[in-house]
Amino acid sequence: MHSLKLSTTLIMNNKKIPIPSPSPSPPLAPPTPQLISKTLLKPTSTPKWLPLNLSKSELSLPLTFPTGQTFRWKQTGPLQYTGPVGSHLISLKHLPNGDVSYCLHSSSSSSSKAEALMALRDFLNMGICLSDVWEVFSASDSRFAELAGHLGGARVLRQDPLECLMQFLCSSNNNIQRITKMVNFISSLGNHLGTVEGFEFHEFPSLERLSSVAEQELREAGFGYRAKYITGTVKLLQSKHGGGLEWLLSLRKLDLDEAIDALLTLPGVGPKVAACIALFSLDQHHAIPVDTHVWQIATRHLLPELAGARLTPKLCSRVAEAFVNKYGKYAGWAQTVLFIAELPSQKAILPSHFSNAKLNKSVKRKITETNIADTEER
């Protein structure tokens, strides 16, 4: 994060105009006020929409942001989503022809618009051509090829590892509404970036800022048992040689198994959460987060002989291996699309033959396996 001197005025047309202090959005419980003595936010003048040079087939906003990868982006208009990318507040929207445009609302004064665009491109994983990846998937799976015609543009994000880690620590044994409230609380500890359509946005708080939050403060805000995992993880990251952020970023250079093993040393991180962090922030494109939903997808389409079996850690590994054998080095991206196809919002618009109406009884029968997503972090 860049450190800048605080100024209380803005020079416009040779006149000094006071800059009002931003008002943070109401959290679950009042957080400790964030000190911003070294930070100045520089709002852009008139919001200007610019082309991102991405078609809808390369990035579908509704199939990317509200699908469980991140809980920090909000829908701020028809086919429009807004969120922070580092110190930048950015909106994305689809034009009538489906192409994606972006608007930079605010940024730190030390960052240029070019740097904001570079950060956005990195966040969106734009170095990966989605059509090329999906061509490989479609060649190996006729069902995926058909789904691709309905779910084009479902892209995997490349998030900041600390931000991704904290979000998924909030996700254990939880629902999306409550996860979002918790993530909003943590986010409100960071520097205020601006307001768009009534939503308040903040830069994600630094590790140092997170370390000042007591476990009791999180419990009072409704985090429950997750509070000790968040404070414990922050403390452990701070003890890392070279710094916790550097340690997390270094996991991008490791093999998947090594990265997963490293993440499992953090309090509250189990195999499923570790795989989510690896896939959505650590360039581990073949990481497969396995929970009951993915297990059912696998037994329906990849491992039908296991339908009705009890999910165990060993079978989790077998499911991940089956996805990689089927889809290759970007298997995590394929799994993400198949997962999205199971969401109620998508089932409602997909052709009926993609539904589960014809599943055999062993798959229809409720499986009493351990739900890793719900129990591994307790």
mmCIF file of N, CA and C in Angstrom, residues 172 264 315 376 378:
data_model
loop_
_atom_site.group_PDB
_atom_site.id
_atom_site.type_symbol
_atom_site.label_atom_id
_atom_site.label_comp_id
_atom_site.label_asym_id
_atom_site.label_seq_id
_atom_site.Cartn_x
_atom_site.Cartn_y
_atom_site.Cartn_z
ATOM 1 N N SER A 172 -16.877 -20.976 6.319
ATOM 2 C CA SER A 172 -17.090 -22.308 6.861
ATOM 3 C C SER A 172 -18.429 -22.423 7.582
ATOM 4 N N LEU A 264 -2.830 -25.448 4.937
ATOM 5 C CA LEU A 264 -3.429 -26.253 6.008
ATOM 6 C C LEU A 264 -2.785 -26.003 7.366
ATOM 7 N N LEU A 315 -11.800 -40.187 -0.783
ATOM 8 C CA LEU A 315 -12.642 -40.005 -1.966
ATOM 9 C C LEU A 315 -12.583 -38.564 -2.467
ATOM 10 N N GLU A 376 -14.956 -29.117 8.487
ATOM 11 C CA GLU A 376 -13.521 -29.251 8.625
ATOM 12 C C GLU A 376 -12.902 -28.122 9.432
ATOM 13 N N ARG A 378 -14.437 -26.551 12.083
ATOM 14 C CA ARG A 378 -15.038 -26.382 13.417
ATOM 15 C C ARG A 378 -14.024 -26.598 14.520
#
